Tab-separated table of C-alpha atoms in Angstrom:
chain	number	residue	atom	x	y	z
A	65	LYS	CA	18.086	21.090	-4.211
A	66	SER	CA	14.826	20.169	-2.517
A	67	TRP	CA	13.542	17.200	-0.604
A	68	ARG	CA	10.497	17.230	-3.068
A	69	VAL	CA	10.253	14.749	-5.824
A	70	ASP	CA	10.920	16.606	-9.092
A	71	LYS	CA	8.564	14.443	-11.264
A	72	ASP	CA	5.230	12.759	-10.803
A	73	TYR	CA	6.930	9.322	-10.667
A	74	PHE	CA	10.181	7.539	-10.408
A	75	ASP	CA	11.358	6.090	-13.815
A	76	SER	CA	13.313	3.297	-12.071
A	77	ALA	CA	14.644	1.959	-8.777
A	78	GLU	CA	17.838	3.836	-9.541
A	79	ASP	CA	15.942	7.132	-9.791
A	80	LEU	CA	14.370	6.393	-6.409
A	81	LYS	CA	17.660	5.567	-4.870
A	82	ASN	CA	19.313	8.748	-6.231
A	83	HIS	CA	16.423	10.809	-4.734
A	84	TYR	CA	16.886	9.013	-1.346
A	85	THR	CA	20.706	9.553	-1.470
A	86	MET	CA	20.316	13.265	-2.332
A	87	VAL	CA	17.692	13.954	0.372
A	88	LYS	CA	19.600	12.076	3.047
A	89	SER	CA	22.964	13.737	2.212
A	90	THR	CA	21.376	17.301	1.946
A	91	TYR	CA	19.082	17.140	5.046
A	92	GLY	CA	20.447	14.254	7.061
A	93	THR	CA	17.020	12.660	7.074
A	94	THR	CA	14.329	11.507	4.765
A	95	PHE	CA	10.840	12.810	4.143
A	96	ASN	CA	7.623	10.950	3.182
A	97	ILE	CA	7.230	10.274	-0.498
A	98	PRO	CA	3.818	11.597	-1.715
A	99	TYR	CA	1.447	8.667	-2.281
A	100	THR	CA	0.561	9.901	-5.743
A	101	VAL	CA	4.295	9.645	-6.713
A	102	LEU	CA	4.324	6.003	-5.529
A	103	GLU	CA	1.118	5.177	-7.344
A	104	ASN	CA	2.185	6.725	-10.504
A	105	SER	CA	5.613	4.942	-10.251
A	106	TYR	CA	3.745	1.622	-9.961
A	107	TYR	CA	1.590	2.536	-12.974
A	108	MET	CA	4.631	3.399	-15.116
A	109	LEU	CA	6.579	0.321	-14.057
A	110	GLN	CA	3.791	-2.231	-13.754
A	111	ASN	CA	4.921	-4.203	-16.787
A	112	ASN	CA	8.537	-4.431	-15.404
A	113	PRO	CA	8.451	-6.811	-12.399
A	114	ASP	CA	12.199	-6.743	-11.916
A	115	GLU	CA	12.166	-2.884	-11.566
A	116	LEU	CA	9.210	-3.132	-9.282
A	117	SER	CA	10.940	-5.583	-7.064
A	118	LYS	CA	14.016	-3.446	-6.870
A	119	MET	CA	11.883	-0.376	-5.995
A	120	GLU	CA	10.120	-2.331	-3.380
A	121	GLY	CA	13.476	-3.324	-1.782
A	122	ILE	CA	14.633	0.284	-1.644
A	123	LEU	CA	11.334	1.466	-0.142
A	124	LYS	CA	11.365	-1.302	2.425
A	125	ALA	CA	14.788	-0.501	3.508
A	126	ASN	CA	14.609	3.301	3.542
A	127	TYR	CA	10.963	4.352	3.485
A	128	PRO	CA	8.877	1.927	5.497
A	129	ASN	CA	5.711	4.139	5.347
A	130	ALA	CA	6.125	4.391	1.573
A	131	PHE	CA	6.652	0.685	1.255
A	132	GLU	CA	3.362	0.127	3.004
A	133	THR	CA	1.547	2.621	0.793
A	134	PHE	CA	3.205	1.102	-2.444
A	135	ASN	CA	2.378	-2.467	-1.613
A	136	ILE	CA	-1.175	-1.714	-0.581
A	137	TYR	CA	-1.678	0.114	-3.831
A	138	ARG	CA	-0.115	-2.693	-5.801
A	139	ALA	CA	-2.174	-5.290	-3.961
A	140	GLY	CA	-5.360	-3.397	-4.792
A	141	MET	CA	-4.451	-3.114	-8.398
A	142	VAL	CA	-3.943	-6.839	-8.893
A	143	MET	CA	-6.441	-8.140	-6.392
A	144	GLU	CA	-9.036	-9.384	-8.816
A	145	GLU	CA	-6.849	-11.022	-11.382
A	146	LYS	CA	-4.128	-12.212	-8.988
A	147	PRO	CA	-5.492	-12.655	-5.537
A	148	LYS	CA	-2.599	-14.779	-4.295
A	149	GLU	CA	0.000	-12.238	-5.450
A	150	SER	CA	-2.119	-9.514	-3.772
A	151	GLU	CA	-2.266	-11.541	-0.526
A	152	LYS	CA	1.519	-11.929	-0.556
A	153	LEU	CA	1.992	-8.121	-0.967
A	154	ILE	CA	-0.352	-7.392	1.900
A	155	ASN	CA	1.363	-10.010	4.102
A	156	GLU	CA	4.703	-8.244	3.436
A	157	VAL	CA	3.185	-5.041	4.737
A	158	LEU	CA	1.794	-6.767	7.835
A	159	GLN	CA	5.258	-7.965	8.689
A	160	ILE	CA	6.335	-4.324	8.947
A	161	ASN	CA	3.079	-2.866	10.241
A	162	SER	CA	0.793	-5.354	11.924
A	163	LYS	CA	-1.733	-2.593	12.652
A	164	SER	CA	-2.533	-1.644	9.037
A	165	SER	CA	-6.341	-1.447	8.868
A	166	GLU	CA	-6.036	-1.049	5.092
A	167	SER	CA	-4.169	-4.241	4.770
A	168	TYR	CA	-6.793	-6.229	6.743
A	169	HIS	CA	-9.449	-4.561	4.647
A	170	LEU	CA	-7.867	-5.812	1.336
A	171	LEU	CA	-7.392	-9.312	2.843
A	172	ALA	CA	-11.100	-9.355	3.853
A	173	GLN	CA	-12.002	-8.366	0.262
A	174	ILE	CA	-9.898	-11.227	-1.103
A	175	LYS	CA	-11.440	-13.762	1.203
A	176	LEU	CA	-14.880	-12.506	0.416
A	177	ALA	CA	-14.165	-12.994	-3.378
A	178	GLU	CA	-13.032	-16.537	-2.512
A	179	ASN	CA	-16.387	-17.054	-0.702
A	180	ASN	CA	-14.551	-17.568	2.580
A	181	THR	CA	-16.974	-15.404	4.588
A	182	ALA	CA	-15.910	-16.518	8.003
A	183	MET	CA	-12.336	-15.389	7.440
A	184	ALA	CA	-13.481	-12.263	5.662
A	185	ASP	CA	-15.672	-11.372	8.631
A	186	SER	CA	-12.852	-11.910	11.058
A	187	LEU	CA	-10.516	-9.823	8.940
A	188	ILE	CA	-12.922	-6.922	8.440
A	189	ASN	CA	-13.690	-6.902	12.163
A	190	LYS	CA	-9.957	-6.623	12.845
A	191	ALA	CA	-9.644	-3.776	10.308
A	192	MET	CA	-12.684	-1.899	11.854
A	193	ASN	CA	-11.280	-2.272	15.359
A	194	LEU	CA	-7.839	-0.955	14.271
A	195	ALA	CA	-9.345	1.935	12.236
A	196	ILE	CA	-11.495	2.955	15.190
A	197	SER	CA	-8.679	2.724	17.736
A	198	GLN	CA	-6.338	4.624	15.432
A	199	LYS	CA	-8.983	7.286	14.768
A	200	ASP	CA	-8.880	6.805	11.071
A	201	ARG	CA	-10.877	9.260	8.923
A	202	GLN	CA	-14.596	8.623	8.702
A	203	TRP	CA	-14.454	7.832	4.966
A	204	LYS	CA	-12.160	4.943	5.645
A	205	ILE	CA	-14.440	3.581	8.322
A	206	ASN	CA	-17.372	3.996	5.888
A	207	GLU	CA	-15.508	1.883	3.378
A	208	LEU	CA	-14.969	-0.824	6.020
A	209	ASN	CA	-18.638	-0.705	6.848
A	210	GLU	CA	-19.541	-1.243	3.222
A	211	THR	CA	-17.312	-4.340	2.993
A	212	LYS	CA	-18.815	-5.590	6.314
A	213	LYS	CA	-22.277	-5.236	4.890
A	214	GLU	CA	-21.203	-7.123	1.667
A	215	ILE	CA	-19.903	-10.011	3.885
A	216	GLU	CA	-23.133	-10.061	5.945
A	217	GLU	CA	-25.180	-10.213	2.711
A	218	LYS	CA	-23.196	-13.255	1.505
A	219	ASN	CA	-23.695	-15.153	4.726
């Protein structure tokens, strides 16, 4: 047995739970789940909200970093058509990690789409400050700068 995920995605919350149980019992700890597995799992289960909710619960309880990645990805996928749902997902992440620059970035984009440029500007500034203080990769900071420019152009 290996700590690695055998497939490119989890078929169900039960599949995720079984993986967690196996890894925990074999190694006495857990390992990060690759973000691609999380994104693929969302893609495969996106039309099954009950299963997504169960998966979210397992991730939140057992893999907080994966929960953050999973919800940020989900929020980004539904942001344009369901901004309130996206905002809810991001706020759940911020309850666990209040220093998530990606979360503040997505919230800024939502507020920009709602033409709330004052709030968008405040949020993007917070995201930029966090990203810089956490020494995020330059490409992430570049994305934040692009959003900041879009906000300034709308003002």
